[in-house]
PDB file of C-alpha atoms in Angstrom:
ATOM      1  CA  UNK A  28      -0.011 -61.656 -11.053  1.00 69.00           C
ATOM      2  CA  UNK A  29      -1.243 -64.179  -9.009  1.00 87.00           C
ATOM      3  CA  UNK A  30      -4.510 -63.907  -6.523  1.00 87.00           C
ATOM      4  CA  UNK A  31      -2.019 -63.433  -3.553  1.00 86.00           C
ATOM      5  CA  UNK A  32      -0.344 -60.385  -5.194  1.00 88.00           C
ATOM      6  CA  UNK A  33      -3.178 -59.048  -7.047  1.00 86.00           C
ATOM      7  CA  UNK A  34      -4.858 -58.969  -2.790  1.00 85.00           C
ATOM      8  CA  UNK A  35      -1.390 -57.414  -1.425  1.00 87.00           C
ATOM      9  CA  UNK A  36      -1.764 -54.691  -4.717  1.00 85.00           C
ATOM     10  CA  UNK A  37      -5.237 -53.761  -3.770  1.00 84.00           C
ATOM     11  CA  UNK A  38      -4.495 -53.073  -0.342  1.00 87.00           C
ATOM     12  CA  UNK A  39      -1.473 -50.567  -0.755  1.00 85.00           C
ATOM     13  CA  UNK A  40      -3.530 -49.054  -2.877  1.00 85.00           C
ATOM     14  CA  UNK A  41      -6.266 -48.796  -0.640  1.00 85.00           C
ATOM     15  CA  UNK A  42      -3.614 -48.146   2.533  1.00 84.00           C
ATOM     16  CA  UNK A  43      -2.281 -45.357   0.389  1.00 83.00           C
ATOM     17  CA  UNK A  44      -5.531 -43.741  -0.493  1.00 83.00           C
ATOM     18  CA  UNK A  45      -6.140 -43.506   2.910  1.00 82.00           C
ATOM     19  CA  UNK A  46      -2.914 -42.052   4.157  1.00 83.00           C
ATOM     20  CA  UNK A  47      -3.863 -39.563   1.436  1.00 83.00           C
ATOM     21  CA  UNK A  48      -7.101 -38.583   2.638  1.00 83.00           C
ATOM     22  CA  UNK A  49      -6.274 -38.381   6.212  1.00 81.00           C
ATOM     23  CA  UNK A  50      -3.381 -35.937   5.137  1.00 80.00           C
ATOM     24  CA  UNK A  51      -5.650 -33.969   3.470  1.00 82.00           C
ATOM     25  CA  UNK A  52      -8.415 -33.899   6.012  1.00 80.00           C
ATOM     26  CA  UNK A  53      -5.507 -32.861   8.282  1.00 79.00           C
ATOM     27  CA  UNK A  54      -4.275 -29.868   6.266  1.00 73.00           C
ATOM     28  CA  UNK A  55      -8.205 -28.861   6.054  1.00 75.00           C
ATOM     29  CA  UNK A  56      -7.692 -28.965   9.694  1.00 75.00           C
ATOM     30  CA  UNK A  57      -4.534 -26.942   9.797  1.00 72.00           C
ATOM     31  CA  UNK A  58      -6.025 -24.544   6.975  1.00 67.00           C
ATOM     32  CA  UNK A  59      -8.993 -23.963   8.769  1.00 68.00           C
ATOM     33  CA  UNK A  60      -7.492 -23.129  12.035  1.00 71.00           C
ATOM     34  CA  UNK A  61      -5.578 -20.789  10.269  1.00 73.00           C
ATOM     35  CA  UNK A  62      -8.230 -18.701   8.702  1.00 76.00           C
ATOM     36  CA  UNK A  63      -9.820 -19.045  12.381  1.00 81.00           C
ATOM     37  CA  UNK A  64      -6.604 -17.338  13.830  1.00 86.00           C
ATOM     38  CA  UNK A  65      -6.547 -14.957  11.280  1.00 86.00           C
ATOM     39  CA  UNK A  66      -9.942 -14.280  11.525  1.00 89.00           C
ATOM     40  CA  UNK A  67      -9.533 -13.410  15.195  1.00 92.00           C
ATOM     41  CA  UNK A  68      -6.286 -11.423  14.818  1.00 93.00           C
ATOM     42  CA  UNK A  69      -7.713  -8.940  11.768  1.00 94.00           C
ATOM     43  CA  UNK A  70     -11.121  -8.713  13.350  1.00 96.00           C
ATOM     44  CA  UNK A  71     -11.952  -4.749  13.604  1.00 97.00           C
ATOM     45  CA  UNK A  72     -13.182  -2.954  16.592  1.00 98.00           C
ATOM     46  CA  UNK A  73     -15.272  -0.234  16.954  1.00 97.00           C
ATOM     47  CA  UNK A  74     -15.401   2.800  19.024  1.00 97.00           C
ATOM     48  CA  UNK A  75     -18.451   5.700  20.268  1.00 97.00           C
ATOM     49  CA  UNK A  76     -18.755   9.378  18.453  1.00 96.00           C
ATOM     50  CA  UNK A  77     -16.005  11.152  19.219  1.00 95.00           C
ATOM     51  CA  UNK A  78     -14.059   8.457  21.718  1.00 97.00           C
ATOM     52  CA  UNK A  79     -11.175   6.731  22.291  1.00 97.00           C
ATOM     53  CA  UNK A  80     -12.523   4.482  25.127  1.00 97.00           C
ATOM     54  CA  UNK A  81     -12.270   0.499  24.433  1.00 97.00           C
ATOM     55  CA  UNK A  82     -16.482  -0.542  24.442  1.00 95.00           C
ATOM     56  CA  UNK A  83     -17.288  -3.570  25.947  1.00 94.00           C
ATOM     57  CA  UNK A  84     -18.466  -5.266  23.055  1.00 95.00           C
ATOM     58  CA  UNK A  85     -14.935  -4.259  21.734  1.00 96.00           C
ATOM     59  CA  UNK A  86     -12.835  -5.250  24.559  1.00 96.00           C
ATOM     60  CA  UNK A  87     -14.254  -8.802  23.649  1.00 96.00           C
ATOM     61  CA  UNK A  88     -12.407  -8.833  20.417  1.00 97.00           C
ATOM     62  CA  UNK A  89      -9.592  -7.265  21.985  1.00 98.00           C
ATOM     63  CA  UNK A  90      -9.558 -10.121  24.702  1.00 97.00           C
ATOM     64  CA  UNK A  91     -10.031 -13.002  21.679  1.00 96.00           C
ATOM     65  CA  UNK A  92      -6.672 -11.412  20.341  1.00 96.00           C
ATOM     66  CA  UNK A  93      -4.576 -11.897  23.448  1.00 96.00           C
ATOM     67  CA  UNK A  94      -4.048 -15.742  23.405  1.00 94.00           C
ATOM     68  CA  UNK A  95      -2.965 -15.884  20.246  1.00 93.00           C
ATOM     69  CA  UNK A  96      -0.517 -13.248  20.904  1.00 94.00           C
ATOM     70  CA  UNK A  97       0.875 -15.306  23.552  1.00 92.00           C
ATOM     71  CA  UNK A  98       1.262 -18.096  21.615  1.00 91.00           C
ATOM     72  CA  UNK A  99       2.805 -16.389  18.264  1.00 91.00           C
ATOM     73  CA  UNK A 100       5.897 -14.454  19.984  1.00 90.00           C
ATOM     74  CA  UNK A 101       6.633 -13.322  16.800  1.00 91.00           C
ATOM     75  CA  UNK A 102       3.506 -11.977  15.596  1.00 93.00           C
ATOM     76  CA  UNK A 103       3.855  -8.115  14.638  1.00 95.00           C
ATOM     77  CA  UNK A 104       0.291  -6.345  14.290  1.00 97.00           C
ATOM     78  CA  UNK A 105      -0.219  -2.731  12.883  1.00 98.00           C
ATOM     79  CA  UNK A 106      -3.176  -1.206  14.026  1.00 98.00           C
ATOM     80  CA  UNK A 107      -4.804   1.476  11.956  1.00 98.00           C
ATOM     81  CA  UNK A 108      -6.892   4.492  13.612  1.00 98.00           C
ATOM     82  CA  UNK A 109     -10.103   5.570  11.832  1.00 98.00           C
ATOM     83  CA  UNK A 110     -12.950   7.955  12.157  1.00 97.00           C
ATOM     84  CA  UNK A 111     -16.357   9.035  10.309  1.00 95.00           C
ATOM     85  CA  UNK A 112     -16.198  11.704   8.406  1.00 93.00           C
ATOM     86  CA  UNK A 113     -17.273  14.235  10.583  1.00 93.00           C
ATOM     87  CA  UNK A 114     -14.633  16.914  12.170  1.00 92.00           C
ATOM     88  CA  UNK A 115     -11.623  18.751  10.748  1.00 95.00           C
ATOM     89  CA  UNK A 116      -8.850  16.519   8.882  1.00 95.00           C
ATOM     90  CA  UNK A 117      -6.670  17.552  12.102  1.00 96.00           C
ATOM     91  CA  UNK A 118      -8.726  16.462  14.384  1.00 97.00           C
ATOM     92  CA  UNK A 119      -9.863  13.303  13.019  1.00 97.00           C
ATOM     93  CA  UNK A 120      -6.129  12.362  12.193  1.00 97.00           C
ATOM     94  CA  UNK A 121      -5.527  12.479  16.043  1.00 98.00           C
ATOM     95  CA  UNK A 122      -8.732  11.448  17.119  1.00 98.00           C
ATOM     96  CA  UNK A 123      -8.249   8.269  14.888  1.00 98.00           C
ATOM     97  CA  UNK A 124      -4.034   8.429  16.684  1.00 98.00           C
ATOM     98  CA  UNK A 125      -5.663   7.812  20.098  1.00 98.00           C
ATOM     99  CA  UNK A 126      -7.972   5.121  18.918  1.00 98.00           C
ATOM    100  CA  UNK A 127      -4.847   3.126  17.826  1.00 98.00           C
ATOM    101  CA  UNK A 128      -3.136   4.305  20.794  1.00 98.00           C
ATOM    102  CA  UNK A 129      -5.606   3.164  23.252  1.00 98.00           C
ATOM    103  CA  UNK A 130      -5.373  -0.869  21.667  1.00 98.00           C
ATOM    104  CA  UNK A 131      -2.083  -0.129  21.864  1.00 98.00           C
ATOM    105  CA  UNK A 132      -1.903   0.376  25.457  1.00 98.00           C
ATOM    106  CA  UNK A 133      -4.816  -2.548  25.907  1.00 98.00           C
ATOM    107  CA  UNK A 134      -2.454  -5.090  24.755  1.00 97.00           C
ATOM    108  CA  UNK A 135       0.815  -3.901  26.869  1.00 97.00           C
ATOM    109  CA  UNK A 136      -1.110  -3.759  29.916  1.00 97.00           C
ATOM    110  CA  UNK A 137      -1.573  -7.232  29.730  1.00 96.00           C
ATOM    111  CA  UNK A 138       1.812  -8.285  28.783  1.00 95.00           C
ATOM    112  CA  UNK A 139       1.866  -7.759  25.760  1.00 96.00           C
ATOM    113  CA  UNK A 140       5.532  -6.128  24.436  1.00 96.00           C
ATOM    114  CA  UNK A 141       4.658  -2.579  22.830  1.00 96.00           C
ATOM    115  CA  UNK A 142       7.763  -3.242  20.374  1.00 96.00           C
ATOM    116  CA  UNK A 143       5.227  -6.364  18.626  1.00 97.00           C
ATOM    117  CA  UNK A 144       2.577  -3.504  17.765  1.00 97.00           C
ATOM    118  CA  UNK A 145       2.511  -0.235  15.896  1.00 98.00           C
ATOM    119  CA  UNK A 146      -0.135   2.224  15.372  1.00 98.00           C
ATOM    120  CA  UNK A 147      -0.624   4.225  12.577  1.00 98.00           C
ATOM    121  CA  UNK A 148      -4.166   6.956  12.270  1.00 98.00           C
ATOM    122  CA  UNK A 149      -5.998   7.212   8.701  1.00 97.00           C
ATOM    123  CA  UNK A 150      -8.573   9.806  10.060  1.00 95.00           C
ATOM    124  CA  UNK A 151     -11.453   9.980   7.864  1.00 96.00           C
ATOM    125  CA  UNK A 152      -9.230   8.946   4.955  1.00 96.00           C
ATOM    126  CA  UNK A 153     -10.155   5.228   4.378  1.00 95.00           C
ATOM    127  CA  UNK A 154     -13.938   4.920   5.034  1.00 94.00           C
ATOM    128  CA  UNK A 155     -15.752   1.289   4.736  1.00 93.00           C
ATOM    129  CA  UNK A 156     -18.940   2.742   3.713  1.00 94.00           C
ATOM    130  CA  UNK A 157     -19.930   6.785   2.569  1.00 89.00           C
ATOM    131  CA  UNK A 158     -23.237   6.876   3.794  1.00 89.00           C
ATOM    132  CA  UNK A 159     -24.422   9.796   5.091  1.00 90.00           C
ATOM    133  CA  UNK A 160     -26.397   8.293   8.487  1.00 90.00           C
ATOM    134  CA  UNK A 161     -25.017   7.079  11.983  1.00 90.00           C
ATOM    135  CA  UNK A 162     -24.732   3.183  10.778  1.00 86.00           C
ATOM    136  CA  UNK A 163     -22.225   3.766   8.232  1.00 92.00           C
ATOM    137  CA  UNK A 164     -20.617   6.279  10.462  1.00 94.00           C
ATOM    138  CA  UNK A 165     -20.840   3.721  13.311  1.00 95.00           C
ATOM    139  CA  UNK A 166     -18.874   1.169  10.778  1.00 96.00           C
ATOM    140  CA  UNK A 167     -15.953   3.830  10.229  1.00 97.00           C
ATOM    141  CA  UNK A 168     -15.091   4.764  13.789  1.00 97.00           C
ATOM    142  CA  UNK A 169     -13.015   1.757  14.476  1.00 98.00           C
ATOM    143  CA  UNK A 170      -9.217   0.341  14.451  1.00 98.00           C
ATOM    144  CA  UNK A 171      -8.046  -2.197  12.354  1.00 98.00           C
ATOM    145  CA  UNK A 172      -5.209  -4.796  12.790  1.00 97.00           C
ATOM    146  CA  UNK A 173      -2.891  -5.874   9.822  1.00 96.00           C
ATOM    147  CA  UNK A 174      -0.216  -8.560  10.589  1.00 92.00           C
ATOM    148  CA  UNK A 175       3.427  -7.570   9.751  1.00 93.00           C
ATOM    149  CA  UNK A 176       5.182 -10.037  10.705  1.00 86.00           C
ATOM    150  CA  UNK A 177       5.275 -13.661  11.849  1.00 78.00           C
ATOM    151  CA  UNK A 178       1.863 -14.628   9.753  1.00 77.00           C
ATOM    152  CA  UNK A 179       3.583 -17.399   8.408  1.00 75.00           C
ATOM    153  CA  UNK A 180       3.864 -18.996  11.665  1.00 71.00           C
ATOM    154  CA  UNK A 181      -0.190 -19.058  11.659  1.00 70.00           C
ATOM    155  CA  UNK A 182      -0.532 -21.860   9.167  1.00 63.00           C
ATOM    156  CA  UNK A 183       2.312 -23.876  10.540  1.00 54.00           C
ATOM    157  CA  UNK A 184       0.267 -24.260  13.839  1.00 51.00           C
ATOM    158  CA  UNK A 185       3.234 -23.347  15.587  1.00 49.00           C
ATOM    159  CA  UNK A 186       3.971 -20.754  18.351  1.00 46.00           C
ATOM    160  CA  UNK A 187       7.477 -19.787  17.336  1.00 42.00           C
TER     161      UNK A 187
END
């Protein structure tokens, strides 16, 4: 190869190295947003002793959830009902029914169609911690979210 071809060579390969890295940096980018997203969507919230209310500090989370809802019209979230392990299995069951009830009724009143989330109650059946004192039972009394459908529209970075 000659000087002139050997210079053309080097910088495709250099052009192409850096069309590489700036499509990687921007599927970081799209990866991390993501996990943010998901993050947000799956983030728990928690409720008092014996309550069904929405808490401030929970209302915040629920808020953080709304946007992407908007933008994902075909997001599907399941939100799971739980309690501490205090009470009668009964009681706890629909105790943990009017936690996920209450989210439930959170999102719609803000737009939100009811047929894009279900609710499901666990009771004391699916602890995250079995201490015995008020901060593990502080941990339990909450609802989670699971997405069940449309995930796969959060790492496309689309809102279809």
């Amino acid at each position: 190869l000659d000087a002139a071809q050997r210079a053309r060579a080097l910088r495709d390969s250099a052009d192409l190295a850096a069309q590489q890295a700036a499509a990687r940096a921007a599927q970081a980018a799209r990866d991390s947003a993501a996990a943010g997203t998901r993050a947000t969507l799956l983030a728990p919230v928690y409720f008092d002793y014996d309550a069904s209310e929405i808490r401030g500090d929970s209302r915040e989370v629920l808020e953080a959830k709304l946007p992407l809802l908007t933008r994902f019209a075909g997001l599907r979230l399941r939100v799971a009902g739980h309690t501490d392990d205090r009470g009668a299995d009964e009681y706890n069951l629909a105790l943990g029914q009017r936690r996920a009830a209450a989210v439930k009724r959170f999102f719609s009143e803000r737009g939100v169609d009811e047929s894009r989330v279900t609710i499901v109650s666990f009771g004391k059946e699916r602890p995250t911690c079995d201490a015995q004192d008020e901060s593990c039972w502080s941990r339990n009394r909450r609802a989670e979210f699971e997405v069940t459908a449309g995930g796969e529209s959060l790492s496309a970075g689309n809102g279809q």
